[in-house]
Short mmCIF file of C-alpha atoms and ligand atoms in Angstrom, two decimals:
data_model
loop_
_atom_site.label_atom_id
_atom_site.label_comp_id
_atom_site.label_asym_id
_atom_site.label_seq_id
_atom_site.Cartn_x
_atom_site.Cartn_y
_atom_site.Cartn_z
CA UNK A 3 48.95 -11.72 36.44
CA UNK A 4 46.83 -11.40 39.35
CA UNK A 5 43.11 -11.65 39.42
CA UNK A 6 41.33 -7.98 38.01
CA UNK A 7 39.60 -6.36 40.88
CA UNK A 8 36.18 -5.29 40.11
CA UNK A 9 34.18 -2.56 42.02
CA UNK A 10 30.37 -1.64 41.21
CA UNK A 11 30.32 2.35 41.16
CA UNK A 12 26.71 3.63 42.08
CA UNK A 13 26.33 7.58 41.15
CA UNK A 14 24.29 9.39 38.98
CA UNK A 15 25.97 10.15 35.08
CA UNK A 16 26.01 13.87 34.81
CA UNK A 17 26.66 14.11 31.01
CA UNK A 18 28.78 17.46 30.90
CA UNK A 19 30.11 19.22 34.29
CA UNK A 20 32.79 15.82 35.41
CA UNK A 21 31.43 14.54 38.41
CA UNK A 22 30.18 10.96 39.79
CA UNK A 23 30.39 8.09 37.25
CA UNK A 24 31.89 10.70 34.61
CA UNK A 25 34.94 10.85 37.24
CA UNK A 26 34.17 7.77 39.03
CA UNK A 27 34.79 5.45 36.39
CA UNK A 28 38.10 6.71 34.47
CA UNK A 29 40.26 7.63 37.71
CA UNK A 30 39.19 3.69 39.33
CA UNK A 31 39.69 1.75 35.38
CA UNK A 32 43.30 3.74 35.88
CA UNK A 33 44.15 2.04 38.81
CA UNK A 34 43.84 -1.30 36.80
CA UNK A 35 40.28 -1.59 38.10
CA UNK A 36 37.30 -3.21 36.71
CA UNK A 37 34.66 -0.84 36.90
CA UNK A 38 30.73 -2.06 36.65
CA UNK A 39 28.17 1.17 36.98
CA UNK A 40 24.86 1.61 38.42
CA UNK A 41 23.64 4.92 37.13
CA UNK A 42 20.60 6.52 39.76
CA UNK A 43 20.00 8.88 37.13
CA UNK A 44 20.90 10.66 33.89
CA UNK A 45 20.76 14.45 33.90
CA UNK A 46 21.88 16.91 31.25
CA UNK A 47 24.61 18.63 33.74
CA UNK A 48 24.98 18.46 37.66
CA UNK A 49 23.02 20.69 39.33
CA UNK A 50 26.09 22.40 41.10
CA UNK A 51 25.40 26.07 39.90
CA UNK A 52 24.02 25.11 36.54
CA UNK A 53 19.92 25.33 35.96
CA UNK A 54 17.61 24.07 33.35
CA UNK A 55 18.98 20.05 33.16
CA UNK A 56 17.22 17.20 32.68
CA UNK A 57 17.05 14.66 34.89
CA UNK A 58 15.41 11.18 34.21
CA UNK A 59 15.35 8.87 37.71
CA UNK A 60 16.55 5.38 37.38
CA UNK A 61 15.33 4.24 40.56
CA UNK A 62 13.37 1.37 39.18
CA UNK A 63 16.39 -0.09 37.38
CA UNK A 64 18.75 -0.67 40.11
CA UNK A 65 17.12 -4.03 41.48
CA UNK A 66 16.75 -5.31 37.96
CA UNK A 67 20.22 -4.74 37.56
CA UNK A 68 21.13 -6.43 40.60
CA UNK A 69 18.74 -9.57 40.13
CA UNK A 70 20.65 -10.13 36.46
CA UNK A 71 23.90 -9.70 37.37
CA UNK A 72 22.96 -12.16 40.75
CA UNK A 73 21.66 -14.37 38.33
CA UNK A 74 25.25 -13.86 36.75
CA UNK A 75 26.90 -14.76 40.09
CA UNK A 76 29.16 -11.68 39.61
CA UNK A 77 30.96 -10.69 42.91
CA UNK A 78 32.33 -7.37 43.57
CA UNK A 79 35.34 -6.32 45.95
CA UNK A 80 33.76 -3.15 46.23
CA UNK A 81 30.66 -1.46 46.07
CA UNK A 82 31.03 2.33 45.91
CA UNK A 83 28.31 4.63 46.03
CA UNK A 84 28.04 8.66 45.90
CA UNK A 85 25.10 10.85 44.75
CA UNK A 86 21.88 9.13 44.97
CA UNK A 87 18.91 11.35 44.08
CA UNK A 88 15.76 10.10 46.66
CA UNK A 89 15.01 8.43 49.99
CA UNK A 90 13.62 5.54 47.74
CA UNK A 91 17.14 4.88 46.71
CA UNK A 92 18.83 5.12 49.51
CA UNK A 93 16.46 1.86 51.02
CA UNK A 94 17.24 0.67 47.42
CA UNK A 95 20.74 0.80 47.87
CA UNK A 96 21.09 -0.40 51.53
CA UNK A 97 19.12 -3.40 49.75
CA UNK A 98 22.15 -3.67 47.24
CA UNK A 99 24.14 -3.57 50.19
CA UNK A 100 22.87 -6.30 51.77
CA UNK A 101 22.95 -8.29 48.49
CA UNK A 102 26.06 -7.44 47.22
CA UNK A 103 28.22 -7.92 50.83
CA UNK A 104 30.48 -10.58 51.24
CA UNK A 105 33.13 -11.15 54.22
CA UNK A 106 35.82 -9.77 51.73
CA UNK A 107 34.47 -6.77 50.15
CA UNK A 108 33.96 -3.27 51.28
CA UNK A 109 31.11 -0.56 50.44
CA UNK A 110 32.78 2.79 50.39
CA UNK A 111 29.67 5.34 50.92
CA UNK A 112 30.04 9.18 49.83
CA UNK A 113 27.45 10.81 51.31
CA UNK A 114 27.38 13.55 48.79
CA UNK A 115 24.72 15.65 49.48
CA UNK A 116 25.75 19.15 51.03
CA UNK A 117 28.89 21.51 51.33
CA UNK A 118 29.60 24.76 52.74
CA UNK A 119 27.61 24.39 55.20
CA UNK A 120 24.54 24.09 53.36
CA UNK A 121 22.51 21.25 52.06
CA UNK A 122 22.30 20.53 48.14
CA UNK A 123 18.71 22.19 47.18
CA UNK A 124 17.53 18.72 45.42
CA UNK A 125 17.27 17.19 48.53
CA UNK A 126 14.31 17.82 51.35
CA UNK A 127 15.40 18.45 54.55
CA UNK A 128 15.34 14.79 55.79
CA UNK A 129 17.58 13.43 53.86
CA UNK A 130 20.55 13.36 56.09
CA UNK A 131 18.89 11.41 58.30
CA UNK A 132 18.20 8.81 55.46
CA UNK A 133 21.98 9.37 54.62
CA UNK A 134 23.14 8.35 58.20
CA UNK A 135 20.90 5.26 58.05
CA UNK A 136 22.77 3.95 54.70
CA UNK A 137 26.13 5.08 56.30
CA UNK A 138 25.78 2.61 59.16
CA UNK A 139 26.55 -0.60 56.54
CA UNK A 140 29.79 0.86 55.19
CA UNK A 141 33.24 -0.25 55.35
CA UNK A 142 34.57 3.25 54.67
CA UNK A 143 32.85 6.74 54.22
CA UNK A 144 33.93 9.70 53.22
CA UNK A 145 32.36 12.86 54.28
CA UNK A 146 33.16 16.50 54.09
CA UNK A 147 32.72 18.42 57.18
CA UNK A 148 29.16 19.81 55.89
CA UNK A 149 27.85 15.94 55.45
CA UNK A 150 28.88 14.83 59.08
CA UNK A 151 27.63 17.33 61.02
CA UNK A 152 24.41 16.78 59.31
CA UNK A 153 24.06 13.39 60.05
CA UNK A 154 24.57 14.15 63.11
CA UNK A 155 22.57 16.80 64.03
CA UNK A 156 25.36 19.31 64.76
CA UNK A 157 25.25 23.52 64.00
CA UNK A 158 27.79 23.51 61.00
CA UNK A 159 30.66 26.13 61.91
CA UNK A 160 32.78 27.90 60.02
CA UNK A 161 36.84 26.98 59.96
CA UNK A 162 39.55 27.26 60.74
CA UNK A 163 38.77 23.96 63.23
CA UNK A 164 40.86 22.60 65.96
CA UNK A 165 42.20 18.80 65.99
CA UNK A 166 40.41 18.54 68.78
CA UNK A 167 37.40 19.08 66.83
CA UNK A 168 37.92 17.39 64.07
CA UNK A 169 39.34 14.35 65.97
CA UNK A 170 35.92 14.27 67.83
CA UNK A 171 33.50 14.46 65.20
CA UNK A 172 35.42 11.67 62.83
CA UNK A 173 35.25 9.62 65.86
CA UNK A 174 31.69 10.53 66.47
CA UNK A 175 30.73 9.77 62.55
CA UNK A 176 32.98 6.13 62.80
CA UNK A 177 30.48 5.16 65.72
CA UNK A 178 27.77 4.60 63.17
CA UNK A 179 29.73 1.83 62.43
CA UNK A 180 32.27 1.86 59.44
CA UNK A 181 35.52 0.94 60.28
CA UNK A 182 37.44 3.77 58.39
CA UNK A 183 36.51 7.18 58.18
CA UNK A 184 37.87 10.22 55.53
CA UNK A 185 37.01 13.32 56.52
CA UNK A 186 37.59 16.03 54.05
CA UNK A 187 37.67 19.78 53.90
CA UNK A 188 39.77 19.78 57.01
CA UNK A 189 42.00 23.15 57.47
CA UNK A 190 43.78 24.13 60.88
CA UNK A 191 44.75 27.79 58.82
CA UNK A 192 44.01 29.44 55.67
CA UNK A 193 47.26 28.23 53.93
CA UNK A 194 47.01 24.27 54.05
CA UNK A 195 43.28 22.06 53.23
CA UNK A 196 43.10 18.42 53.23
CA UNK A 197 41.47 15.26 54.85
CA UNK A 198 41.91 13.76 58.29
CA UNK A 199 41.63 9.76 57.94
CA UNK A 200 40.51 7.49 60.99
CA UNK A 201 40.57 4.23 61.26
CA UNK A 202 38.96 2.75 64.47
CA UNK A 203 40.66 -0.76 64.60
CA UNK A 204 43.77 1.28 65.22
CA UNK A 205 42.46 4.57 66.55
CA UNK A 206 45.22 6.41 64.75
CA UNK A 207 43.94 9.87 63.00
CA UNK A 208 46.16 10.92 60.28
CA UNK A 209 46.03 14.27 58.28
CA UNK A 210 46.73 14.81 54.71
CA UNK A 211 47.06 18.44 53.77
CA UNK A 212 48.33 20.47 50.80
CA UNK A 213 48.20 24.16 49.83
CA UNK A 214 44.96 25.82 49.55
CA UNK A 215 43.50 27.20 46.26
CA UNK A 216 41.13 29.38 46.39
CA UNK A 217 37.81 28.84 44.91
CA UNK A 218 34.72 26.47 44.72
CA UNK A 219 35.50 23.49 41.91
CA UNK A 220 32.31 21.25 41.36
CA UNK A 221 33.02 17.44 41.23
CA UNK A 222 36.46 17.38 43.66
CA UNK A 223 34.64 15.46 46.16
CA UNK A 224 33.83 12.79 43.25
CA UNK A 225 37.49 13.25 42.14
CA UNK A 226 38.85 13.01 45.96
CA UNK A 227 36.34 10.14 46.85
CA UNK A 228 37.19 7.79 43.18
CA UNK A 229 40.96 8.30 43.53
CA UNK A 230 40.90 7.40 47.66
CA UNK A 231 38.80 3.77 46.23
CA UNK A 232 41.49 3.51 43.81
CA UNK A 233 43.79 3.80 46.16
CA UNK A 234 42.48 1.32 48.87
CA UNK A 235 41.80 -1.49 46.34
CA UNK A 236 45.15 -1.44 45.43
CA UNK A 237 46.08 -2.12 49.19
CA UNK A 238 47.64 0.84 49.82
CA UNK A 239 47.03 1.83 53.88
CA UNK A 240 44.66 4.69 54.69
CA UNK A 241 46.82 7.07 55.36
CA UNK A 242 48.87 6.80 52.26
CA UNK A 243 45.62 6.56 49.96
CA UNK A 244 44.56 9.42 52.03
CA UNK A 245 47.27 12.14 50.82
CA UNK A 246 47.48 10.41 47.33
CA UNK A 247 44.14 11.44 46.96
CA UNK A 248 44.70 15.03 48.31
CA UNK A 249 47.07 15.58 46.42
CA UNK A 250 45.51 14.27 42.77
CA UNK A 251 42.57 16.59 43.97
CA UNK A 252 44.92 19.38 44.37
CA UNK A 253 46.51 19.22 41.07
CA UNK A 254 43.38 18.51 39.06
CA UNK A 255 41.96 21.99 40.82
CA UNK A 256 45.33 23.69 40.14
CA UNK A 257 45.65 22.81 36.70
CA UNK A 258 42.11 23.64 35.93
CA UNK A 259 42.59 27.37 37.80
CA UNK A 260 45.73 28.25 36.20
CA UNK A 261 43.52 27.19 32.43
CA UNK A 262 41.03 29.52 33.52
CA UNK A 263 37.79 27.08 32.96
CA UNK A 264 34.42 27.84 34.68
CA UNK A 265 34.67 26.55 38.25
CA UNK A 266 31.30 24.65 37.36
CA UNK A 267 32.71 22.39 34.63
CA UNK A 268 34.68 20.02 36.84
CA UNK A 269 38.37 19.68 36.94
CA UNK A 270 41.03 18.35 34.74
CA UNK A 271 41.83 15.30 36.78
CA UNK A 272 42.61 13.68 32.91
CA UNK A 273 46.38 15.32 32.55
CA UNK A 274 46.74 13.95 36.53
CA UNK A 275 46.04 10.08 35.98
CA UNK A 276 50.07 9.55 34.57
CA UNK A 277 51.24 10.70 38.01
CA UNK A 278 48.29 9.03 39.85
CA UNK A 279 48.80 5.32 38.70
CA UNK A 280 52.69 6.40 39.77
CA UNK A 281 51.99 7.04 43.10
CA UNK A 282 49.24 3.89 43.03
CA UNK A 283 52.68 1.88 42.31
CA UNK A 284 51.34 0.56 38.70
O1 PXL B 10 29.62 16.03 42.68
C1 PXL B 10 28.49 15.70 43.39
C2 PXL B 10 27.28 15.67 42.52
C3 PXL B 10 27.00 14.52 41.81
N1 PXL B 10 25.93 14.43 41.02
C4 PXL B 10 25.09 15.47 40.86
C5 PXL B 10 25.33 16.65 41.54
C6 PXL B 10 26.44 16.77 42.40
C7 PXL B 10 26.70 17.99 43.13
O2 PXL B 10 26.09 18.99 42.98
O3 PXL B 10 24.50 17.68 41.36
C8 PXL B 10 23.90 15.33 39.96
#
């Protein structure tokens, strides 16, 4: 048997509403995965459409955490972060970075923080900029439309886009420096959404699409995001992981419309993880 992989997932824990390290760590342990978490935060639900949680800030244990498991001499061949909740832990994290980083490993970054256009209401209006900053260390990020063209300062518009466009601003978001870019929410039409996938040692763009269904589900960028890391740390190519992780979003949302659940409760990725380690080759 082959030496375990082991990834450090940094995301808040949501308790109900799946999302970050509630999708974060089954969908990566599937893929055979060792999973270690960071939680930023604890909050009662996510804050996607649902008022009154809790939220208690972890900032100050993330170093701690680090120093132990340093003093542990763990090493990690990835370091995967989504939602963080404050520009103190987004220096806090670019310090994990910088710890953590090895010639071998890769730090995936979600920059989860905005969608539709708009950016989440936790955040002040700054943040992006912050976001950009800690984009500039990873390996791979993964960005929906919304997310790039905040970092870089662009007037969101509405799709349907042109490759033209989209093939610009991946290229534009890869010159902050990671070497492979996902870019997700892509459509060309109203019938087909999906991801376009750069990587700049190649300079190939690839698109995975699938059918569009309709509707707003909370926690598919965590599911697309966790299942695109699964993917790559099981050496499957870009463009491959790419569509394998379209299409386990796809189902999860389908399966979750056609049960009728509140669009703010997350998606049933579960029934999807059979199927998933199939097309991961396990
Ligand atoms: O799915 C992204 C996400 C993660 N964590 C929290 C969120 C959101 C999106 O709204 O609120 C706490």
């Amino acid at each position: 048997m082959q030496k375990q992989k082991r990834i450090t997932a940094i995301h808040d824990i949501s308790c109900f509403g799946k999302c970050s390290l509630t999708v974060a760590l089954p969908i990566i342990s599937a893929a055979g995965v060792e999973v270690s978490a960071i939680p930023t935060a604890v909050l009662s639900t996510h804050t996607g459409g649902l008022t009154g949680y809790t939220y208690r800030d972890l900032t100050e244990d993330i170093l701690p955490i680090i120093d132990h498991w340093q003093s542990l001499d763990l090493t990690f061949d990835a370091i995967y972060t989504g939602f963080l909740g404050s520009f103190e832990q987004l220096d806090i994290v670019s310090e994990v970075f910088k710890r953590l980083k090895t010639s071998e490993n890769i730090i995936v970054v979600d920059p989860v923080m905005a969608d539709n256009g708009e950016l989440y209401k936790i955040f002040p209006p700054g943040f992006p900029a912050g976001m950009k900053k800690l984009c500039t260390q990873a390996d791979v990020i993964v960005p929906n439309i919304t997310e790039a063209v905040l970092m870089l300062d662009e007037p969101y518009q509405e799709g349907p886009y042109t490759p033209a466009y989209i093939e610009a601003l991946i290229r534009k978001i890869a010159a902050l420096g990671a070497r492979q870019v996902v870019l997700t929410g892509v459509h060309f039409d109203r019938e087909k959404l999906g991801a376009a996938a750069y990587d700049s040692h190649t300079g190939v763009v690839s698109y995975a699409f699938s059918d569009w269904i309709e509707g707003y589900y909370h926690g598919t960028g965590d599911v697309f995001a966790s299942a695109l890391t699964a993917a790559l740390l099981t050496d499957i190519a870009l463009a491959k992981a790419t569509q394998i992780a379209v299409d386990f979003t796809v189902g999860s949302i389908a399966r979750t419309k056609e049960a009728g659940t509140d669009i703010r409760f997350g998606v049933n990725f579960e029934a999807g993880i059979p199927d998933l380690m199939k097309q991961l080759g396990l």
